[in-house]
Every structure is written in C-alpha cells, then in structure tokens.
Short mmCIF file of C-alpha atoms in Angstrom, two decimals:
data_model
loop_
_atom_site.label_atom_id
_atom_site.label_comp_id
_atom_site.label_asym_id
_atom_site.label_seq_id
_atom_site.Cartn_x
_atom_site.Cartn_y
_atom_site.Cartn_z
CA UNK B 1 1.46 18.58 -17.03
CA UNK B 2 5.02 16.86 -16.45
CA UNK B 3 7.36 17.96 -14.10
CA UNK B 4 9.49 19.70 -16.13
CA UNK B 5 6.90 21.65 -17.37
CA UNK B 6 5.73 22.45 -14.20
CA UNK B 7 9.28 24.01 -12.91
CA UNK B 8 9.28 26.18 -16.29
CA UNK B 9 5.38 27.51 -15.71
CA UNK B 10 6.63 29.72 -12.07
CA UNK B 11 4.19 28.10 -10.26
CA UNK B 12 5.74 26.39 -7.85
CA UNK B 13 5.84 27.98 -3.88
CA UNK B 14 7.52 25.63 -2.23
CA UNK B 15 9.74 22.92 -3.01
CA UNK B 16 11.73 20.87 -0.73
CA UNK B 17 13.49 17.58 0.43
CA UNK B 18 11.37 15.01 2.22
CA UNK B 19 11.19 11.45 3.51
CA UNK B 20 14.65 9.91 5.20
CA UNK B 21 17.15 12.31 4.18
CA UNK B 22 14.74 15.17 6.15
CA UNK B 23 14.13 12.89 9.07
CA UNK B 24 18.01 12.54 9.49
CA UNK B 25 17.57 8.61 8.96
CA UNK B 26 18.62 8.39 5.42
CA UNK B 27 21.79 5.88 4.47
CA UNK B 28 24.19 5.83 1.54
CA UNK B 29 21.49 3.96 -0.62
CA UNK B 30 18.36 6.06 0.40
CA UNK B 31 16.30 7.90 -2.42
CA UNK B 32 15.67 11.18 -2.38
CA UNK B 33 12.10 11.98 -2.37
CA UNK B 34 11.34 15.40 -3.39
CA UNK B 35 7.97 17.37 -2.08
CA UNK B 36 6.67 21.01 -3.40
CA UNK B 37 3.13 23.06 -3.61
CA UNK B 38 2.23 25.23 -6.89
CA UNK B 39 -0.32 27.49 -7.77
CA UNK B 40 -2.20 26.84 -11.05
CA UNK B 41 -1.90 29.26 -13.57
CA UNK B 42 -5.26 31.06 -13.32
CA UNK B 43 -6.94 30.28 -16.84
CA UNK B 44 -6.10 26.60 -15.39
CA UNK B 45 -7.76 27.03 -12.06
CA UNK B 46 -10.94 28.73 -13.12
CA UNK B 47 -11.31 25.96 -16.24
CA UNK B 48 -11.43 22.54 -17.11
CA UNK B 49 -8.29 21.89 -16.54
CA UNK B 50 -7.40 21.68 -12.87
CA UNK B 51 -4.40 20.06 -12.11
CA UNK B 52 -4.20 18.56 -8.39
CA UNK B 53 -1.30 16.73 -8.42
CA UNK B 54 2.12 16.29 -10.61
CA UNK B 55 4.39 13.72 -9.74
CA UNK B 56 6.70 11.27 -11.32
CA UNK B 57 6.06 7.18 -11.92
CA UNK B 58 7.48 6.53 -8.85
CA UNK B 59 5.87 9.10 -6.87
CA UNK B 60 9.53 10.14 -5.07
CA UNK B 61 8.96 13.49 -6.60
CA UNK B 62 5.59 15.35 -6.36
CA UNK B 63 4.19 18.61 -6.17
CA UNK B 64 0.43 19.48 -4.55
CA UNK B 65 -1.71 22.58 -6.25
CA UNK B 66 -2.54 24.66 -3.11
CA UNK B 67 -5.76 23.83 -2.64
CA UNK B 68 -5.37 19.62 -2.61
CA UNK B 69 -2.30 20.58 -0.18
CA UNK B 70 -4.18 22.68 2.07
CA UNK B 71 -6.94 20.21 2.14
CA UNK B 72 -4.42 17.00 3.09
CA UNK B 73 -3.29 19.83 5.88
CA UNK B 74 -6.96 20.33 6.84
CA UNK B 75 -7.20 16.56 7.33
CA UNK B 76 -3.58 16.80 9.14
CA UNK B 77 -2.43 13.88 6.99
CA UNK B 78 1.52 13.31 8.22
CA UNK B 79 3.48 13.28 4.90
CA UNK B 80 1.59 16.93 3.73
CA UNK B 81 1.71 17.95 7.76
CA UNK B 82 5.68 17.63 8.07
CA UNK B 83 6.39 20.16 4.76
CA UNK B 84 5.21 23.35 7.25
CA UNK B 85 8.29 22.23 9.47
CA UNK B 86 11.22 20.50 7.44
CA UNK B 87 14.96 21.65 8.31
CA UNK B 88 15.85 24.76 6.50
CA UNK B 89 18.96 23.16 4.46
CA UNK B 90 15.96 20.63 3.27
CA UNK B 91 14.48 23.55 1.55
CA UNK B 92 15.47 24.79 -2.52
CA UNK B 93 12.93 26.95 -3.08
CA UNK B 94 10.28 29.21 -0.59
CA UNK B 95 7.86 31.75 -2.09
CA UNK B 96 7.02 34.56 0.95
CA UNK B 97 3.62 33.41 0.52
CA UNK B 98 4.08 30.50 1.42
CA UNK B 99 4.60 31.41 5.22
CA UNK B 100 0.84 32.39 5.17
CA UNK B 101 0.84 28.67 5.79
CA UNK B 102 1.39 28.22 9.63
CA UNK B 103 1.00 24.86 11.31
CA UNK B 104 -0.92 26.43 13.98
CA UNK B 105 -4.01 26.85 12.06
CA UNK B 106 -3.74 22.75 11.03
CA UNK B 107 -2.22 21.47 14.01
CA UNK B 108 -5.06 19.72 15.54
CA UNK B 109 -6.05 16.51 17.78
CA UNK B 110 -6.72 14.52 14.48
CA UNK B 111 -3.16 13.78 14.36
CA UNK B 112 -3.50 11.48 16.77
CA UNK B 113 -5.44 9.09 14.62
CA UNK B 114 -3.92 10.54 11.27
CA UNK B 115 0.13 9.74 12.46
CA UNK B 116 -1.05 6.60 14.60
CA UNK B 117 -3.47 5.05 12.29
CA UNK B 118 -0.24 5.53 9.17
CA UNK B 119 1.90 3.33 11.86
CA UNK B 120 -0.19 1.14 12.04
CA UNK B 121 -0.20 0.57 8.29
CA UNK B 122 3.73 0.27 7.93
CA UNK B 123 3.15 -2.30 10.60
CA UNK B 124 1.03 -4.05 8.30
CA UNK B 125 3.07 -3.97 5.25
CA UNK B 126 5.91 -5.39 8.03
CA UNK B 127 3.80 -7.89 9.00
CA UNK B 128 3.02 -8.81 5.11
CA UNK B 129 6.74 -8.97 4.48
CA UNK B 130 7.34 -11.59 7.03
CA UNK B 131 4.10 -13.75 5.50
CA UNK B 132 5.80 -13.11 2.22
CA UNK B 133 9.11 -14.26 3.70
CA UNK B 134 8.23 -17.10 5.66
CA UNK B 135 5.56 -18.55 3.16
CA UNK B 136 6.66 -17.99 -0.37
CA UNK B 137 5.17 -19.06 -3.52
CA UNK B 138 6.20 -21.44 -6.26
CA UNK B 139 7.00 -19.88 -9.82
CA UNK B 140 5.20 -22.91 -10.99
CA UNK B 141 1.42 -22.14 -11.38
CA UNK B 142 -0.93 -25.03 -9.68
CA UNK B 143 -3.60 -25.81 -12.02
CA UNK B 144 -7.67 -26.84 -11.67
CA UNK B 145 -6.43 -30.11 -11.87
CA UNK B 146 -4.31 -29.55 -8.60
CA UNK B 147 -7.47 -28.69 -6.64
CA UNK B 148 -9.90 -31.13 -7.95
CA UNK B 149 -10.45 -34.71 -5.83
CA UNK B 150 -12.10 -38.27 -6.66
CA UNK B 151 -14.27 -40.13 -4.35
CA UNK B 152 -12.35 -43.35 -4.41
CA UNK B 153 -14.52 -45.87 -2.22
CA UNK B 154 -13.97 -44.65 1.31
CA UNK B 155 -12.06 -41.77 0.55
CA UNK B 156 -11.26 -39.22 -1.32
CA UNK B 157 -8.22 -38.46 -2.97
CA UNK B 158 -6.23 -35.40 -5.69
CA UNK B 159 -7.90 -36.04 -9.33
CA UNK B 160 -3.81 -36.15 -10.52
CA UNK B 161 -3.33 -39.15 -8.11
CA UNK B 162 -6.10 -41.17 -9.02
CA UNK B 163 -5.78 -40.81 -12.60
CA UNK B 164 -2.13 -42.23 -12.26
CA UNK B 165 -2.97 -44.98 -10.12
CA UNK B 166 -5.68 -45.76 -12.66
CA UNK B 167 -3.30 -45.45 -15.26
CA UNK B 168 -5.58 -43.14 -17.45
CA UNK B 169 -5.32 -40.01 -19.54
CA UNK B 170 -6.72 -36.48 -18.30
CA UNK B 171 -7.61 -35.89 -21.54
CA UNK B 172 -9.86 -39.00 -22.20
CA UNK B 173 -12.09 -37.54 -18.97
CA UNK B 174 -15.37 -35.83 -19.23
CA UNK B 175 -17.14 -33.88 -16.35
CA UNK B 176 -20.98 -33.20 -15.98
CA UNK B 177 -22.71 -31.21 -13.23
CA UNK B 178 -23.98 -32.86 -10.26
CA UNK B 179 -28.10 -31.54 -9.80
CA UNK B 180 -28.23 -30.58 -5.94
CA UNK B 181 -24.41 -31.02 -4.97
CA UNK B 182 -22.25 -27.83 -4.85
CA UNK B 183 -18.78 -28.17 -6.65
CA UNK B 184 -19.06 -31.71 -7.19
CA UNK B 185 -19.16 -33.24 -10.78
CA UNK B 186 -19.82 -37.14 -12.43
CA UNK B 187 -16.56 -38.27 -13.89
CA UNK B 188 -16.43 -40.14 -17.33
CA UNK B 189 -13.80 -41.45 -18.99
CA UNK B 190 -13.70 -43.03 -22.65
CA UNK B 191 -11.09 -43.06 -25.12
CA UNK B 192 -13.42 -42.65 -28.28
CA UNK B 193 -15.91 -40.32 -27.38
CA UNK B 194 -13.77 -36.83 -27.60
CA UNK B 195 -14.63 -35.85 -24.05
CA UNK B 196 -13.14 -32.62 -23.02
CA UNK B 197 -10.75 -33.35 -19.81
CA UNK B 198 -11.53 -31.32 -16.91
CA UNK B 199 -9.56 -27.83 -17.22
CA UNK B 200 -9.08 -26.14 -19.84
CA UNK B 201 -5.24 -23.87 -19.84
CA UNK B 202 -5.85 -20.81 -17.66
CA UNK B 203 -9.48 -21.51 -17.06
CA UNK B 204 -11.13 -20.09 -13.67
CA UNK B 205 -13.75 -23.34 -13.69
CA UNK B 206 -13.76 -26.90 -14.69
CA UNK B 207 -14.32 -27.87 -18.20
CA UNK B 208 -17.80 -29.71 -18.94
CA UNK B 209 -18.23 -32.10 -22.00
CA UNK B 210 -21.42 -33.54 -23.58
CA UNK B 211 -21.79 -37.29 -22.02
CA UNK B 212 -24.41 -39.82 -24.23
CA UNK B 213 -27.25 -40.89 -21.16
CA UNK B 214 -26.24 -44.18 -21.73
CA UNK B 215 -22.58 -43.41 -20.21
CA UNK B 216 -21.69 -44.53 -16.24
CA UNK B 217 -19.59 -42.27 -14.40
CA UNK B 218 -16.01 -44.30 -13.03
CA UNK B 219 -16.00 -41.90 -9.81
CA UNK B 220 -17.42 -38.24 -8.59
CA UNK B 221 -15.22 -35.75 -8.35
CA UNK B 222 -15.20 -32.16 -6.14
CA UNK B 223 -13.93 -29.22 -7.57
CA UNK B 224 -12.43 -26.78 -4.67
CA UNK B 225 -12.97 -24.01 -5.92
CA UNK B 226 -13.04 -21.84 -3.15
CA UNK B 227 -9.47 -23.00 -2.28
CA UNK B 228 -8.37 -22.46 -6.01
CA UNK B 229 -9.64 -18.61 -6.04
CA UNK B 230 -7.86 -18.03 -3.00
CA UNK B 231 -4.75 -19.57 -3.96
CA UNK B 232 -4.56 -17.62 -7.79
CA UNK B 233 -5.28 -14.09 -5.36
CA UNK B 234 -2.06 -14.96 -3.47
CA UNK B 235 -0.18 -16.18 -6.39
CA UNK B 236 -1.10 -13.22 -7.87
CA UNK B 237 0.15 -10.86 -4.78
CA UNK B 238 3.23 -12.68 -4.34
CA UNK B 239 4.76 -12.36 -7.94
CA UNK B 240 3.37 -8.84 -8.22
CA UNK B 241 5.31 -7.88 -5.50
CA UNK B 242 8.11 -10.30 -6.36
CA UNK B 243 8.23 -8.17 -9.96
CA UNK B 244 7.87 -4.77 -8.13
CA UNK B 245 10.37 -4.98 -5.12
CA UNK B 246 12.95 -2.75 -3.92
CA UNK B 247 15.59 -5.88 -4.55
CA UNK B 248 18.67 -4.10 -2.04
CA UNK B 249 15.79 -3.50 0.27
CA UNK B 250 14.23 -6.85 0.33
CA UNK B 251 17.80 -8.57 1.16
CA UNK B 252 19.03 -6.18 3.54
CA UNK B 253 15.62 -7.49 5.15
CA UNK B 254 16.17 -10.95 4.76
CA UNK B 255 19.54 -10.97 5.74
CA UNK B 256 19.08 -10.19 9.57
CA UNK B 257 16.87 -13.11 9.28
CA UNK B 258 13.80 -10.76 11.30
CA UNK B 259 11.41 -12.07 8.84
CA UNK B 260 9.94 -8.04 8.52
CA UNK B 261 10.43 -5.35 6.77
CA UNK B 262 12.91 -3.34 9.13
CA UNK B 263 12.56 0.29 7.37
CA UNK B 264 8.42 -0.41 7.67
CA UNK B 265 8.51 -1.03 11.45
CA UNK B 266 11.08 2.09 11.64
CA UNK B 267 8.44 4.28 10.58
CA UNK B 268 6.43 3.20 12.70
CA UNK B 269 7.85 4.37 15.58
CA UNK B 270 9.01 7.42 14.04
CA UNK B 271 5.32 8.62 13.23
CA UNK B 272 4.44 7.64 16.97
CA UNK B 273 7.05 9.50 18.30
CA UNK B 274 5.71 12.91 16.56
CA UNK B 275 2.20 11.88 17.47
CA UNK B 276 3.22 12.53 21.14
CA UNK B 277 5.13 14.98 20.89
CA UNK B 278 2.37 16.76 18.45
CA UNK B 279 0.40 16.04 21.22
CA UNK B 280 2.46 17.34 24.05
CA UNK B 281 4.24 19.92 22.54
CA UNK B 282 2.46 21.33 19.53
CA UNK B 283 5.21 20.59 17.40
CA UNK B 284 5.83 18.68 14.06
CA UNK B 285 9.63 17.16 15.00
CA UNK B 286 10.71 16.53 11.35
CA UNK B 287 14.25 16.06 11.97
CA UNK B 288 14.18 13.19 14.47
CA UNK B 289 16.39 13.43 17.88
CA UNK B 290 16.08 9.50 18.30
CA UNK B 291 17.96 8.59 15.11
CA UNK B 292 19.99 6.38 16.85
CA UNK B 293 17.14 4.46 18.46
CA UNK B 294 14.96 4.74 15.26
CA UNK B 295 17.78 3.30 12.97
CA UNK B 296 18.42 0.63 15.45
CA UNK B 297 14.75 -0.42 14.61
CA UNK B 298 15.97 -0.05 11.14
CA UNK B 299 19.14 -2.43 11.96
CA UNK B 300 16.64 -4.84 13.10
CA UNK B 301 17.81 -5.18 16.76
CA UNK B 302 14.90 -5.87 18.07
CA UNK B 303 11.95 -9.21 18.00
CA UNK B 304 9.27 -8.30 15.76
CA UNK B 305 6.57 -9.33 18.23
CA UNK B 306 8.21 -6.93 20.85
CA UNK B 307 8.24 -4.04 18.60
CA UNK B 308 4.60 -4.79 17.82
CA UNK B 309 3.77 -4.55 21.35
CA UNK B 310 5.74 -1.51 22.12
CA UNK B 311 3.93 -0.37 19.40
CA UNK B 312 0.56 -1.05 21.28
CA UNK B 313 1.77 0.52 24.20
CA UNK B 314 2.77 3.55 22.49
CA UNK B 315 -0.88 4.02 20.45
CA UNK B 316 -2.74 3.43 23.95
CA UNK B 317 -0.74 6.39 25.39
CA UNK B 318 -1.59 8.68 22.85
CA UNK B 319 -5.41 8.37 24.04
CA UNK B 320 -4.24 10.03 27.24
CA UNK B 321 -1.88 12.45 25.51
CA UNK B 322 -4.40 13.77 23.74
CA UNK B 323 -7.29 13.73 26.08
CA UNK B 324 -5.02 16.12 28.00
CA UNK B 325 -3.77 18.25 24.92
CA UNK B 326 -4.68 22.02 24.67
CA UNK B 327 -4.64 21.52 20.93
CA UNK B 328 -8.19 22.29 18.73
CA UNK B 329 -9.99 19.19 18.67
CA UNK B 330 -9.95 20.15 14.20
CA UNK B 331 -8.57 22.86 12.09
CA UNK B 332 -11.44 25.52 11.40
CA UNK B 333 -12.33 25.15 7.83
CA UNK B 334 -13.37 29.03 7.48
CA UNK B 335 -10.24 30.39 8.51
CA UNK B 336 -8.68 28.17 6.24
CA UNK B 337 -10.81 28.55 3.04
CA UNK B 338 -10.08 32.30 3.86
CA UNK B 339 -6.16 31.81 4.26
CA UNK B 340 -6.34 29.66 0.76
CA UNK B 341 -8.11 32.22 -1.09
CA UNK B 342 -6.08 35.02 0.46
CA UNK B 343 -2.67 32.95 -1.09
CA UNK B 344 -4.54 32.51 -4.37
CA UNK B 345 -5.56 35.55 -5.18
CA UNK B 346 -2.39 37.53 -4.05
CA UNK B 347 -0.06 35.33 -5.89
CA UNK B 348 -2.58 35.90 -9.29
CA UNK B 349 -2.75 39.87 -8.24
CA UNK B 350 1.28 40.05 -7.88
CA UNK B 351 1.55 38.05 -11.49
CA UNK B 352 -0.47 40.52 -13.05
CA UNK B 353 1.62 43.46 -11.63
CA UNK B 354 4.68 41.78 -13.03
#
C-alpha cells in the first residue's frame, strides 16, 4: 500500500506534524516529518494481508496501523509516545476515536529507560560524526598488497617497499602457505614460471600459485589480515555515509569546527528533558519551553565533552526521579488490548452503518 493510496482508503485516524517543527526547534531548512495511525480495512486485518506500517523512502512521512502504534505506546517508545500530546495547530486530521487513546493508560516508568536510553543513541551517532570528522578516509582503496610485509633479515618491512627496493615485479611473485604459521606465506619470485602475484583485484585473501619443490623462497611474508578486514568495514562505513549524508547538515556541522553532530547532541537533551519531566509531572512536553537553550546546543555553543557529561549527570538523576515517581511501574496490557479492540471494532461497526 503507498501513501497515496492509503489517504484515498479512509483509514487514517490521526495524522499530524512531528519531529522539529512540533518541538518548536525547527529552522528555515528543517524537513517536515509527517506522523499518522490508520485502521486497516477489515478484509485486510482479518487476512493475509496485514499492513503495519506505510511510509515513504525516507521515512519523514509514516503512518502506524493501530495495533503496531498501540504496541510502540505499550512499550512507551518516545517518537510513537509524543503523537498523544503534539500542539493542536500540529494536527490535520483527528478521528473522535482517536481520543480513546489517552496517555494515561501508557504513561509509565519505562520512559525512563525508553527516552534516556534514545539519548544516549543520538549521543552516539554525535560521537561517530566527530570520528568521521576527525579521521576521514581516503577515496583511494588500500589494497592486500598494502597490508602484506616481508621478513627482510632483522626486520620486517610493507611487501610494496621491498619489492621496490629489490627492484622486482608484483606480478613475477608467487605465495605458498606456511604449515603451522598463521597468516604468514613463502615468497617466490621468477620471471618464467607464470606465478600468480599475491592479490588478486578485489580479493578478500592473498592469491596462492603452484611453486615446483625444487623452488627457494627469496623472503616470508605476513599477510595482516585481521588489520585488512577491519580497515575494508570502515572504508565501507565511511563512503556509505559519505554517499548518504544530509550535505547542508554535515557542513553546518563542520563549520563550528565542534567536530559533532550538533542537531544529534540537541536531541539529546531534548529527550532528557521530557524524561524528567515525564517523570515528575506525568506529562509528555512536546512543544519544548527550553528552545532557546536546546537550539543553543544546536548552535554548538558548548564543548562536546561537557555536553557529554551534563548528559551523564542528567541520566543519573532520572534514577532518583523515577524511584520517587507515582507513575505505574508499566502500562497494563489488558486494559489496553481491551481499549484496542474497543477502537477496532467501533470504527468497523460505524463503517458498516455508513
């Protein structure tokens, strides 16, 4: 089902602005991400054919079938959590049924975990950012060859420097496994005898050739290979996200010279600001009172380390918070299953009526 298709069925019950432009934190170049709930039509529901989720390729716009919303609101996860409380001018469509939805049968003492442990991951992808950042890769691919070394003598040194010093041809080189030795390999070398070299293009391992008995090896040779797997992972990483990047994002980052991904750690703080006051006040803040301070986070005023431990701070507090909170330690799932089936079959009772 697209989303088009979806606004044409009638089954949508909610539909709404989310993300920055709901928090009150948007700017002139913020997306607007779009949130709703449907119903499945009932030969849908009760066949094959269950729909959970519709959403577009970037996943700004999606819509949750009621019962995979109501289950993200059992587990009180924060982006489903906020919808039962976003401002009313957010809002372009609300079924009445809909308001059979009330955050006190959700709001529970998992948020705690649920909003601080989500923090914690924008922290992360921060954190990545500034590893990104500060350590980037080269467009150039390294090879096998650039991770393969010679004992020469006393030491040991890269397979591409002692084959220049040598003055011989990669190509002319032949490699056979060395019996007891992990990663390490004889190395041959004749002109005549069609060895293979040592890497093949875009091979994951060395490249071994058939050597006659009667052949001496010039030198063994070690084949990290632990240190190549690791670097064609990050490679990897890097240019995926190089390819995939939000390119207006990435240099408004880059150009306060933080090192982090600003909007990240703003989030951050945002989510552990509505953990307490969930936890203090029973209430899902959607529109955020500290814009000023949370969009000074987003100006990058502040030392990443600080923020991290302010951060800290923050999540320890929460423990006590919520120790002390007369909220239900978790929504009851019978009351719920009840309210859900309740919405459902009302909704197919007044379609029938129609």
């Amino acid at each position: 089902m697209t989303i088009e298709e979806l606004k044409k069925s009638g089954s949508i019950i909610f539909e709404s602005i989310s993300g920055s432009r709901a928090y009150g934190l948007d700017t002139a170049t913020s997306d607007t991400d779009i949130r709703g709930v449907f119903i499945l039509p009932i030969e849908q529901y009760y066949s094959l054919n269950y729909i959970a989720q519709v959403n577009n390729e970037t996943n700004d716009i999606a819509y949750y079938e009621l019962s995979k919303f109501v289950e993200l609101l059992s587990k009180n996860n924060p982006n489903i959590m906020e919808l039962l409380n976003v401002p009313k001018e957010c809002i372009f469509y609300k079924h009445p049924i809909f308001d059979t939805i009330k955050k006190e049968d959700f709001l529970s003492k998992l948020c705690k975990n649920t909003f601080a442990n989500y923090a914690f991951t924008q922290i992360k992808k921060a954190r990545g950012l500034n590893k990104k950042i500060v350590n980037p890769v080269e467009k150039k691919r390294k090879s096998i060859e650039d991770f393969c070394y010679v004992r020469d003598e006393k030491q040991s040194i890269l397979f591409k420097d002692y084959i220049s010093s040598n003055c011989l041809s990669p190509k002319h080189c032949g490699l056979v496994k060395l019996s007891h030795m992990k990663d390490c390999y004889n190395l041959f070398y004749d002109e005549n005898l069609n060895y293979n070299g040592i890497a093949r293009t875009n091979a994951n391992e060395v490249c071994l050739s058939s050597v006659p008995k009667s052949e001496k090896p010039i030198a063994l040779l070690y084949f990290n290979i632990d240190g190549y797997s690791t670097y064609c992972k990050k490679y990897k990483e890097y240019w995926d996200w190089v390819d995939k990047r939000n390119d207006a994002r990435y240099k408004s980052n880059i150009s306060h010279s933080k090192n982090y991904d600003a909007k990240n750690m703003m989030h951050t703080f945002r989510l552990l600001h509505m953990a307490k006051e969930i936890g203090l006040n029973n209430a899902i803040n959607v529109r955020r009172k500290d814009r000023d301070y949370l969009l000074s986070i987003k100006n990058a005023e502040f030392e990443y380390d600080d923020l991290v431990s302010r951060a800290e701070t923050m999540k320890e507090q929460l423990n006590s918070i919520y120790n002390n909170s007369q909220l239900m330690e978790k929504p009851d799932l019978d009351s719920i299953n009840k309210i859900v089936y309740e919405i459902r079959n009302n909704f197919y009772t007044n379609i029938k009526l129609k």
